[in-house]
CSV table of C-alpha atoms and ligand atoms in Angstrom, one decimal:
chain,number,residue,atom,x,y,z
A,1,UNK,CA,-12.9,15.8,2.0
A,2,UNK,CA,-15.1,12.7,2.3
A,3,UNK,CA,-17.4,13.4,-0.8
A,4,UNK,CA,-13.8,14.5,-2.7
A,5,UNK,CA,-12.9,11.3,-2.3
A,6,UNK,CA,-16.0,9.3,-3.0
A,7,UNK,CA,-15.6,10.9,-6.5
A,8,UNK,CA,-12.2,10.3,-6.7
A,9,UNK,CA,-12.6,6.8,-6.0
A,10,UNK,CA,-15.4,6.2,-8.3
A,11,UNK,CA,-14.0,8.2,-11.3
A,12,UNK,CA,-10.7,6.1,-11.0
A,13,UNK,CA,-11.8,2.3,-10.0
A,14,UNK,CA,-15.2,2.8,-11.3
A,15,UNK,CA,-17.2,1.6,-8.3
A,16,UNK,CA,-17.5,3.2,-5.1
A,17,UNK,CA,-15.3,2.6,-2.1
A,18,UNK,CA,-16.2,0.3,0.9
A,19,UNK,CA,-14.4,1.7,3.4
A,20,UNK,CA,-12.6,4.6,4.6
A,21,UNK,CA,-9.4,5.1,6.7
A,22,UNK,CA,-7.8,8.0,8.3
A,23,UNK,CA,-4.8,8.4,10.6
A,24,UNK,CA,-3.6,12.3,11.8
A,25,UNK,CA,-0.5,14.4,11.5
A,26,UNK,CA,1.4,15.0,15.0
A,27,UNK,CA,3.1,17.7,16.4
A,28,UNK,CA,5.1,17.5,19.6
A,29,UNK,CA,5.0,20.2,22.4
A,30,UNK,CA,7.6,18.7,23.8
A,31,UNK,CA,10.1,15.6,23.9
A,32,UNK,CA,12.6,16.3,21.0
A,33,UNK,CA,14.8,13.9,20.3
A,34,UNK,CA,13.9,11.6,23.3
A,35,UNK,CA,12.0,8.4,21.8
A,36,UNK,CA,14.7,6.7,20.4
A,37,UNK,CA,16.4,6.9,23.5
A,38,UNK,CA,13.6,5.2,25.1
A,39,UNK,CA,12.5,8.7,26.9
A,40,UNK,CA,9.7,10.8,26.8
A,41,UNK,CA,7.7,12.8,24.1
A,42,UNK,CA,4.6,14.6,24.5
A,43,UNK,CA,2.6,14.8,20.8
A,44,UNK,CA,-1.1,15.3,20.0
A,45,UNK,CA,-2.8,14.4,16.9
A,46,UNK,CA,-4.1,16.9,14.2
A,47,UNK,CA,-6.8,17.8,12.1
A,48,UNK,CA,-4.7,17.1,9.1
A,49,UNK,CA,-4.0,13.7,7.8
A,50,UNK,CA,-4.1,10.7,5.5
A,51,UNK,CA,-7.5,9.5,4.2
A,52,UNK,CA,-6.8,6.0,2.3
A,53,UNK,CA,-10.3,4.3,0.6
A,54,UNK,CA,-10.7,1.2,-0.5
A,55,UNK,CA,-12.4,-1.1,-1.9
A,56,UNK,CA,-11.9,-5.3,-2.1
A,57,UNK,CA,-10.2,-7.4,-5.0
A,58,UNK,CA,-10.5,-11.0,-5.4
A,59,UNK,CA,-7.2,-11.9,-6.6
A,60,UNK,CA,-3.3,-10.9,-4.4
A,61,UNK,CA,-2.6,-7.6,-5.6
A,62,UNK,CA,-2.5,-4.6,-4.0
A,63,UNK,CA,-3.0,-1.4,-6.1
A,64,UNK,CA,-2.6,2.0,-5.2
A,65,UNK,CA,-3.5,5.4,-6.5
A,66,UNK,CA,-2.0,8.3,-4.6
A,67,UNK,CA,-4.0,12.1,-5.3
A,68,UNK,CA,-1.2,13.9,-4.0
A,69,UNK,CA,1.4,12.6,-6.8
A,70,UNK,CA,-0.6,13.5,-9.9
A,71,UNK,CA,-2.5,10.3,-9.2
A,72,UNK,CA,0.4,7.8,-10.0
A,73,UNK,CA,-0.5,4.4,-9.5
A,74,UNK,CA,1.6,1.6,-8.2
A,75,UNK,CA,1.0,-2.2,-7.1
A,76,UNK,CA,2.4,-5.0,-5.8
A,77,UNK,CA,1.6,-9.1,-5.1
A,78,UNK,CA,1.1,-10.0,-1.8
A,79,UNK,CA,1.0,-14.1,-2.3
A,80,UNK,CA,5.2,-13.3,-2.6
A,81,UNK,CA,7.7,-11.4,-0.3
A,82,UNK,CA,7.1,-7.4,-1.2
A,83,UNK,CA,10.3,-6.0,-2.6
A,84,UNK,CA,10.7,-2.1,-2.4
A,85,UNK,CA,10.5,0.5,-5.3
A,86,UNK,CA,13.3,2.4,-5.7
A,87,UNK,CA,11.3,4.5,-8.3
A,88,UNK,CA,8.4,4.8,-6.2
A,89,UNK,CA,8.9,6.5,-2.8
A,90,UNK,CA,5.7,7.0,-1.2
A,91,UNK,CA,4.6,3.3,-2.2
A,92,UNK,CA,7.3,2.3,0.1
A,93,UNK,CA,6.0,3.3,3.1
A,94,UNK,CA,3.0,1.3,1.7
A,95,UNK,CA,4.8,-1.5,1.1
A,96,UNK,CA,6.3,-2.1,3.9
A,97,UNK,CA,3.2,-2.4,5.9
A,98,UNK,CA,2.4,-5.1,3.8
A,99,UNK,CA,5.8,-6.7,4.3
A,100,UNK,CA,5.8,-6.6,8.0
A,101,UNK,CA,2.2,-7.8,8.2
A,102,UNK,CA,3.5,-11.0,6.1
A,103,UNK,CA,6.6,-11.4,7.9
A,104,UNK,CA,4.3,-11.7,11.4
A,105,UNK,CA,2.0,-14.4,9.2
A,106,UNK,CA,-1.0,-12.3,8.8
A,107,UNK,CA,-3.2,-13.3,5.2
A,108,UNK,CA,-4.0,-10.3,3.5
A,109,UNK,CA,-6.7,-9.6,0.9
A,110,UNK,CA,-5.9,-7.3,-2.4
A,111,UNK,CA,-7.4,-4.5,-2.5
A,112,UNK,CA,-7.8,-1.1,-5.3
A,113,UNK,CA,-6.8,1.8,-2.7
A,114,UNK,CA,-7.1,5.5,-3.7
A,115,UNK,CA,-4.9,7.9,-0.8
A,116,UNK,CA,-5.4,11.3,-0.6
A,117,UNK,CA,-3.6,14.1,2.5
A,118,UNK,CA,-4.0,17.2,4.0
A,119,UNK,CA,-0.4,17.4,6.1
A,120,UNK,CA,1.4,20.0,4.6
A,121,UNK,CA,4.4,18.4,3.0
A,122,UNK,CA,8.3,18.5,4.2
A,123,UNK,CA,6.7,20.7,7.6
A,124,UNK,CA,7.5,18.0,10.2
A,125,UNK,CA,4.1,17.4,10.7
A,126,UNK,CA,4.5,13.7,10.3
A,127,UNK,CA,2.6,13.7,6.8
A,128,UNK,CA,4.7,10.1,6.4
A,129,UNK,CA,3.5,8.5,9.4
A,130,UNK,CA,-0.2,9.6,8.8
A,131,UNK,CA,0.3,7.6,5.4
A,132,UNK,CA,1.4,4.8,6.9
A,133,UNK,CA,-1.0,4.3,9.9
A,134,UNK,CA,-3.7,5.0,8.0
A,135,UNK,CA,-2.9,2.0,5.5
A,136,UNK,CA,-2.1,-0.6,8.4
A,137,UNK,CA,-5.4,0.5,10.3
A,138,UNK,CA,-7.0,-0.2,6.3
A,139,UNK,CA,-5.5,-3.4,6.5
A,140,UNK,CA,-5.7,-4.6,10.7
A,141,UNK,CA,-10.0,-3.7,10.1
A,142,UNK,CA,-10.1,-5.4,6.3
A,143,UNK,CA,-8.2,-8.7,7.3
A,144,UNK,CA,-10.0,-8.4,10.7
A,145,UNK,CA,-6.0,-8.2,12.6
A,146,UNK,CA,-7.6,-6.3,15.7
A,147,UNK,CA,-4.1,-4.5,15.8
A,148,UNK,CA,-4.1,-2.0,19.0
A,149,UNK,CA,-2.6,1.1,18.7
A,150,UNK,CA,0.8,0.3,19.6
A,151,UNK,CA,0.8,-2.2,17.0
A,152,UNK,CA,-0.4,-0.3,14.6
A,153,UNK,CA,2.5,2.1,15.7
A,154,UNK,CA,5.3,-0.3,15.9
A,155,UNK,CA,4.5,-2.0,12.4
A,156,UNK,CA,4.2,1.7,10.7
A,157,UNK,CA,7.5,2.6,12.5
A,158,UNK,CA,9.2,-0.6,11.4
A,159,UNK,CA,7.9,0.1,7.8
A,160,UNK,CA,9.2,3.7,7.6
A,161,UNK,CA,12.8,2.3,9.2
A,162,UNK,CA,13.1,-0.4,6.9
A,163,UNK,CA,11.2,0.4,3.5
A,164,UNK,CA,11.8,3.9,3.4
A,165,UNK,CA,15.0,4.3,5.1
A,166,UNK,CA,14.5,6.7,8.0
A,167,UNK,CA,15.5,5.6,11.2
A,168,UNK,CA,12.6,7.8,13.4
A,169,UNK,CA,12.1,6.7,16.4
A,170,UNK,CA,7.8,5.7,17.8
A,171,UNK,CA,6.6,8.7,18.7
A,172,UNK,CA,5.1,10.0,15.3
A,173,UNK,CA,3.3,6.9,14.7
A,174,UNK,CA,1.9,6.2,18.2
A,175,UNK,CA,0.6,9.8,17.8
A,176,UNK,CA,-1.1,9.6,14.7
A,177,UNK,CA,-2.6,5.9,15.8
A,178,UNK,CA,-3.7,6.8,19.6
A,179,UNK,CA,-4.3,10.5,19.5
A,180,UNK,CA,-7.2,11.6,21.7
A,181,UNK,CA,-9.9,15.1,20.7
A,182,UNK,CA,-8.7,17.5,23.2
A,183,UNK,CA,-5.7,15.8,24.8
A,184,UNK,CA,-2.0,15.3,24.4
A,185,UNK,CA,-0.3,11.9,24.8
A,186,UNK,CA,2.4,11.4,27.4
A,187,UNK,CA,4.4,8.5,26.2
A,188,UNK,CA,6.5,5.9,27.5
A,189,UNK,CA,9.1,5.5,24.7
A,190,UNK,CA,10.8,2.2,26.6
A,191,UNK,CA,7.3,0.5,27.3
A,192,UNK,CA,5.0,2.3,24.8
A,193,UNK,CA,2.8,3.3,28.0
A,194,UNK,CA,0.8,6.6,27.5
A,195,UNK,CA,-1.2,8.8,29.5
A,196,UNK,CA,-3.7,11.2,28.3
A,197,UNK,CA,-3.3,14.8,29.8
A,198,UNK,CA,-6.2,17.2,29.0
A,199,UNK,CA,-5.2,20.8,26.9
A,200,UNK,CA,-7.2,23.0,28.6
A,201,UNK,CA,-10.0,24.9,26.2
A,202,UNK,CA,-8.9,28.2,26.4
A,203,UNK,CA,-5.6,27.2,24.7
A,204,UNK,CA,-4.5,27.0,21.1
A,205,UNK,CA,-2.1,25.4,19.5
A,206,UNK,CA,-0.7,27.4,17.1
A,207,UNK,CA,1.9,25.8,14.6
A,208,UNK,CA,4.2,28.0,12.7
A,209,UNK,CA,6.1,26.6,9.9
A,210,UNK,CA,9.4,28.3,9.1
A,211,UNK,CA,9.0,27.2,5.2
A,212,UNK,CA,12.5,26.0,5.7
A,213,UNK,CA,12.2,22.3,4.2
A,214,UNK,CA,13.9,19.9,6.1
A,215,UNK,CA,14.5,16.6,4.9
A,216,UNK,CA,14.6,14.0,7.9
A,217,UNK,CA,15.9,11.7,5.8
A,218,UNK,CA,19.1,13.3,5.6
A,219,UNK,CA,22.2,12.2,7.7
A,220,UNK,CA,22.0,15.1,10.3
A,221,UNK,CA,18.7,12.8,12.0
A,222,UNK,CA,21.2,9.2,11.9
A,223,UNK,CA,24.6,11.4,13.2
A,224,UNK,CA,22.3,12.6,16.0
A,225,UNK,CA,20.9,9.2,16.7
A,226,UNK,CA,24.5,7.9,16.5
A,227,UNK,CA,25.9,10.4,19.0
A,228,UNK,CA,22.8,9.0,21.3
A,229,UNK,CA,24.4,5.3,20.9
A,230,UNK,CA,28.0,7.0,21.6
A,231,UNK,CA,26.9,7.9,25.1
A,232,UNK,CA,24.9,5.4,26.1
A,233,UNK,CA,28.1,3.1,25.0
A,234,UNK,CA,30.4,4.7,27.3
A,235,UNK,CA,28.3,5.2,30.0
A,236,UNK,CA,27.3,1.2,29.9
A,237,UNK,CA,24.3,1.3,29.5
A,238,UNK,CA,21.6,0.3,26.2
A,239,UNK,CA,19.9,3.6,25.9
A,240,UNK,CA,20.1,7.0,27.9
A,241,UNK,CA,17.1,6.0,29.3
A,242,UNK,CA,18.8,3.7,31.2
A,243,UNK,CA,21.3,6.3,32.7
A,244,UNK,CA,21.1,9.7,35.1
A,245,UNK,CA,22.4,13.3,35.1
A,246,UNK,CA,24.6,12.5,37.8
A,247,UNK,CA,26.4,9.7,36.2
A,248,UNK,CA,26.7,11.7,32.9
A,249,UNK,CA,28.6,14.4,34.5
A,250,UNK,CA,30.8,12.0,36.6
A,251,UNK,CA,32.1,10.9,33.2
A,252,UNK,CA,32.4,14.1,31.6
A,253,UNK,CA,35.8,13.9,31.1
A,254,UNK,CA,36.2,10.7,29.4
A,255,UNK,CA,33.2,12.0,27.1
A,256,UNK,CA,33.8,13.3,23.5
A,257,UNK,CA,32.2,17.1,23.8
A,258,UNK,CA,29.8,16.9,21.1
A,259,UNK,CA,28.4,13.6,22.3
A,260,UNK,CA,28.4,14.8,26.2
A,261,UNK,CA,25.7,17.9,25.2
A,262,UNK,CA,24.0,15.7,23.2
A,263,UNK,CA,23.7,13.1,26.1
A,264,UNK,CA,22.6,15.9,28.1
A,265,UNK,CA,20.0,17.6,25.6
A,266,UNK,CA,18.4,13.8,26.3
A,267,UNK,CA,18.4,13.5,29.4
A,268,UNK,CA,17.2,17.0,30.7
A,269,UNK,CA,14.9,16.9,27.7
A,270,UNK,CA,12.8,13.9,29.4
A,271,UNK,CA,13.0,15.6,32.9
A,272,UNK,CA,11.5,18.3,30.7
A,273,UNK,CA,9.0,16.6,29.8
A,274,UNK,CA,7.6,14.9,32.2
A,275,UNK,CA,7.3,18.5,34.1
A,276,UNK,CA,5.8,20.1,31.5
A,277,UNK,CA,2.8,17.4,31.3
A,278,UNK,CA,2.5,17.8,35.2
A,279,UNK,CA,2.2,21.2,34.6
A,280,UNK,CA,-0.1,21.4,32.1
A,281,UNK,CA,-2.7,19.2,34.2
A,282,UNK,CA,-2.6,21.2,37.0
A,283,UNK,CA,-2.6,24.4,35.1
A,284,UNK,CA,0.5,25.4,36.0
A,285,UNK,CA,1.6,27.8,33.0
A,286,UNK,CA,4.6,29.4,34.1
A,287,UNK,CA,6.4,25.7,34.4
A,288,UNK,CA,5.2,24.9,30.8
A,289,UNK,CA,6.2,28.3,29.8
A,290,UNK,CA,9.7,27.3,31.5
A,291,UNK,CA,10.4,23.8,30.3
A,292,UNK,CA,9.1,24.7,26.7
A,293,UNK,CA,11.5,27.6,26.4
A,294,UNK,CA,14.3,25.4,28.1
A,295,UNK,CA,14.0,23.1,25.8
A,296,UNK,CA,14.5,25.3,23.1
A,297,UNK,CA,17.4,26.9,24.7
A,298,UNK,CA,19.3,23.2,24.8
A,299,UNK,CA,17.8,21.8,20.7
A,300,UNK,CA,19.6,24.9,20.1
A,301,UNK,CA,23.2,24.9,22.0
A,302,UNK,CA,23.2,21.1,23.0
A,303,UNK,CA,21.4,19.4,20.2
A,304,UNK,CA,22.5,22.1,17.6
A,305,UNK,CA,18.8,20.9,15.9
A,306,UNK,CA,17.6,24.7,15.0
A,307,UNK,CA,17.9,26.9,12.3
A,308,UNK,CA,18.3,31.0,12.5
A,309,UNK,CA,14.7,31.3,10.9
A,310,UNK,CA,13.6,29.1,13.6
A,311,UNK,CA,15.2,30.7,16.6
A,312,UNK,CA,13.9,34.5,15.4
A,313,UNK,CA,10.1,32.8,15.6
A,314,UNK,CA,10.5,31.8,19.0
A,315,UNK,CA,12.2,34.6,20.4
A,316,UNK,CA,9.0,36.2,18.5
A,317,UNK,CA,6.2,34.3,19.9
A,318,UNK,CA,7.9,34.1,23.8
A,319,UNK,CA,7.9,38.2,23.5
A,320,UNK,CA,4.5,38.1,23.2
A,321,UNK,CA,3.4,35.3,25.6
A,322,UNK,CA,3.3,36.4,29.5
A,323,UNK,CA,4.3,32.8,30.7
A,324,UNK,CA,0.7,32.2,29.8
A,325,UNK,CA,2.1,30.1,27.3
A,326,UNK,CA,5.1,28.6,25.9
A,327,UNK,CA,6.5,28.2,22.5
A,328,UNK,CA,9.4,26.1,21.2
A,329,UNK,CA,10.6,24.1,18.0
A,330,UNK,CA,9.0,20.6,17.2
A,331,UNK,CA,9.8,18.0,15.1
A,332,UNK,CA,13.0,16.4,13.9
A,333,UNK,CA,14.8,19.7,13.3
A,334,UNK,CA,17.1,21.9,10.4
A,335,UNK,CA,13.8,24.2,9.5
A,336,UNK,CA,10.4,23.0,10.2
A,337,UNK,CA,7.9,24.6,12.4
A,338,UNK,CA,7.7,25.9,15.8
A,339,UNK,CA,5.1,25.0,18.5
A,340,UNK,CA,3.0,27.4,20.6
A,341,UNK,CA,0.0,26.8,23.2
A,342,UNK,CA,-1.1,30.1,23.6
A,343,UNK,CA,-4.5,32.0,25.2
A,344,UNK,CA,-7.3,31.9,22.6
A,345,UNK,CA,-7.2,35.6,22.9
A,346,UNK,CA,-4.1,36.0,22.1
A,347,UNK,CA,-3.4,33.6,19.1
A,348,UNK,CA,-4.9,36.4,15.9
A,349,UNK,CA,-2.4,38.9,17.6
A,350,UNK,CA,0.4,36.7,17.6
A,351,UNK,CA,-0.1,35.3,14.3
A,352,UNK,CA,-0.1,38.7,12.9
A,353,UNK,CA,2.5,39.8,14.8
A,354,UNK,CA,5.2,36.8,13.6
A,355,UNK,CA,3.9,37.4,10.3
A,356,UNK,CA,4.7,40.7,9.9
A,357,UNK,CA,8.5,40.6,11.3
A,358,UNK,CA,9.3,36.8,9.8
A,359,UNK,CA,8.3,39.0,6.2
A,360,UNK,CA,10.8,41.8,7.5
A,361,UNK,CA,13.6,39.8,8.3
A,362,UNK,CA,13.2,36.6,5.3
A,363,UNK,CA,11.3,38.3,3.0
A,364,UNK,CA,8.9,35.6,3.2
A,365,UNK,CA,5.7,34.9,5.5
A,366,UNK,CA,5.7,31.7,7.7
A,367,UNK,CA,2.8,29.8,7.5
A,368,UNK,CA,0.5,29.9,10.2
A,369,UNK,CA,-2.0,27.0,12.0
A,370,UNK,CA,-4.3,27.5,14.5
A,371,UNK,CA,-4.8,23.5,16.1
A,372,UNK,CA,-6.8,21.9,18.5
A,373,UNK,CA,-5.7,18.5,19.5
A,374,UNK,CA,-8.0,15.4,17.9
A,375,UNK,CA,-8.3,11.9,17.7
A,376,UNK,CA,-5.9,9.5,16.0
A,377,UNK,CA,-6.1,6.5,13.8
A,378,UNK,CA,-10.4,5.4,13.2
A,379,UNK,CA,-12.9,4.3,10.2
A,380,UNK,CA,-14.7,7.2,8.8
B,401,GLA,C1,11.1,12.9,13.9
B,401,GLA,C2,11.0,11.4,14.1
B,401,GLA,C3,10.6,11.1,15.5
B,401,GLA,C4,11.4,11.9,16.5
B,401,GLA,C5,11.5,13.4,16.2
B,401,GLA,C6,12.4,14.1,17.1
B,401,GLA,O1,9.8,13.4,13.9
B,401,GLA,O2,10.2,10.8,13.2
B,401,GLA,O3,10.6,9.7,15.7
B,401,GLA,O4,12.6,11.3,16.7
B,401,GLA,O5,11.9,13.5,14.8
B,401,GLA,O6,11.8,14.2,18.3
């Protein structure tokens, strides 16, 4: 990918790059739904990502070319506030790097940038927040910012929120900026506070993706986050975070349905979670084959988050998995992929074995990857 690029570069700007950025794709073994309610997720970082090379300008503008749209080009000024491009999506998420950057007072230099990504695209594998912590790490180490991790999270989030108009919560970018080789995150939504928890070797992580696009954009994401605010409104408090089992079912009654299961997908979702990372350090299996299949029970009857396509791969995988693994949905939801740690030994026969009845049943094959977790967010 590296020497891709260098060509790329060279052939397009005509010298070579200085520098080369790269930030990771995510995917979430458990934790659905939970960050913007100031929970608990529990992501790693992929092998996949967003490699963005640059080189330095002399004047105020910013110029990118993207690989992955036909290489389009689009630029902006940063001496002036940095408007969005309604005919330009993925420079948005660009942009608005650069606009939060200037909004905290940071100088910025103008740079020729050429992007190219490996996430596949509309998965759920957070191909968006790759892009866009990849671009503020290019920018933190070129203007010599020294942003940490959770800065380089927060101003990607705020970016994607307010450029591109998804309201995602800060799990995907923490992920992509402070993955660790080997090791899952356990984050902190309220405080941003992680802890690393080893994946032990002799487990993959096997992503299946339904081939169901989903489009997080879309209102079902925002009417789910709403529902979220409806609780935590009439249970007093500013997020479900802030609230307990016990006082959700005391108000039961007074609760609109839909917004009680939702309310309670949350809130056993980040008892969940923090169980499952317990058990995964202490090698526990049979809890993180029990928390992960919970979970997937209440995304689908509480959160009403999964598709049928998505519900006959898990039902798939679990059949094959002794509780020496677990497998649930990840990501935002309405298609997507499904999430597995599973035995080394077992993943090829598992794989084949999804593949065959997903093809029986859809008359399509899902596609299969086998992961390991890596680091986030560095220089190449
Ligand atoms: C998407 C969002 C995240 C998170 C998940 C659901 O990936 O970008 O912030 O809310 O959905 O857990």
């Amino acid at each position: 990918m590296k020497k891709q690029i260098a060509e790329r570069f060279l052939s397009i700007y005509q010298v070579p790059y200085k520098s080369l950025y790269f930030a990771p794709g995510r995917v979430n073994l458990i934790g659905e739904h939970t960050d913007y309610n100031d929970g608990f997720v529990f992501p790693c970082a992929l092998e996949f990502g967003t490699y963005v090379a640059i080189s330095l300008r002399s004047d105020q503008v910013i110029r990118v070319c993207a690989g992955n749209f036909s290489d389009e080009f689009n630029q902006w000024q940063i001496s002036s506030e940095v408007p969005t491009d309604p005919d330009c999506l993925w420079s948005n998420y660009l942009r608005g790097v650069c606009a939060v950057l200037r909004q905290q007072g940071h100088q910025l230099q103008g740079m020729d940038v050429y992007i190219e990504g490996n996430v596949p695209r509309g998965a759920g594998l957070s191909s968006s927040a790759s892009l866009s912590v990849a671009f503020a790490k290019a920018l933190s180490d070129t203007n010599n910012l020294g942003l940490s991790v959770s800065e380089l999270a927060r101003i990607a989030q705020s970016a994607e929120n307010d450029f591109a108009g998804c309201s995602c919560g800060i799990m995907d970018q923490l992920a992509s900026a402070g993955g660790k080789e080997g090791h899952a995150l356990l984050l902190d939504c309220r405080d941003l506070s992680f802890t690393l928890v080893g994946i032990p070797a002799h487990l993959d992580i096997l992503i299946i993706d339904s081939r169901v696009e989903r489009n997080l954009v879309g209102s079902e994401y925002n009417d789910r986050r709403a529902d979220c605010e409806k609780a935590a409104q009439a249970l007093g408090v500013r997020t479900l975070r802030e609230t307990t089992l016990e006082a959700l079912e005391q108000k039961r009654n007074e609760l609109d349905l839909l917004v009680y299961r939702r309310a309670r997908h949350v809130l056993t979702e980040n008892e969940r979670t923090e169980r499952c990372a317990a058990a995964l350090k202490s090698g526990d299996m049979a809890v993180v084959a029990e928390t992960m299949h919970n979970s997937h029970v209440s995304m689908r009857d509480d959160f009403e988050i999964t598709v049928p396509e998505i519900d006959f791969i898990v039902e798939t995988v679990a059949a094959q998995l002794n509780n020496d693994g677990g497998v649930r949905m990840t990501g935002g939801g309405f298609g997507g992929c499904v999430v597995a740690l599973v035995p080394n030994a077992k993943s090829n026969a598992i794989e084949a074995d999804v593949k065959a009845r997903y093809l029986a049943e859809f008359g399509k094959e899902p596609n299969v990857y086998h992961c390991k977790a890596k680091d986030g967010a560095r220089v190449l």
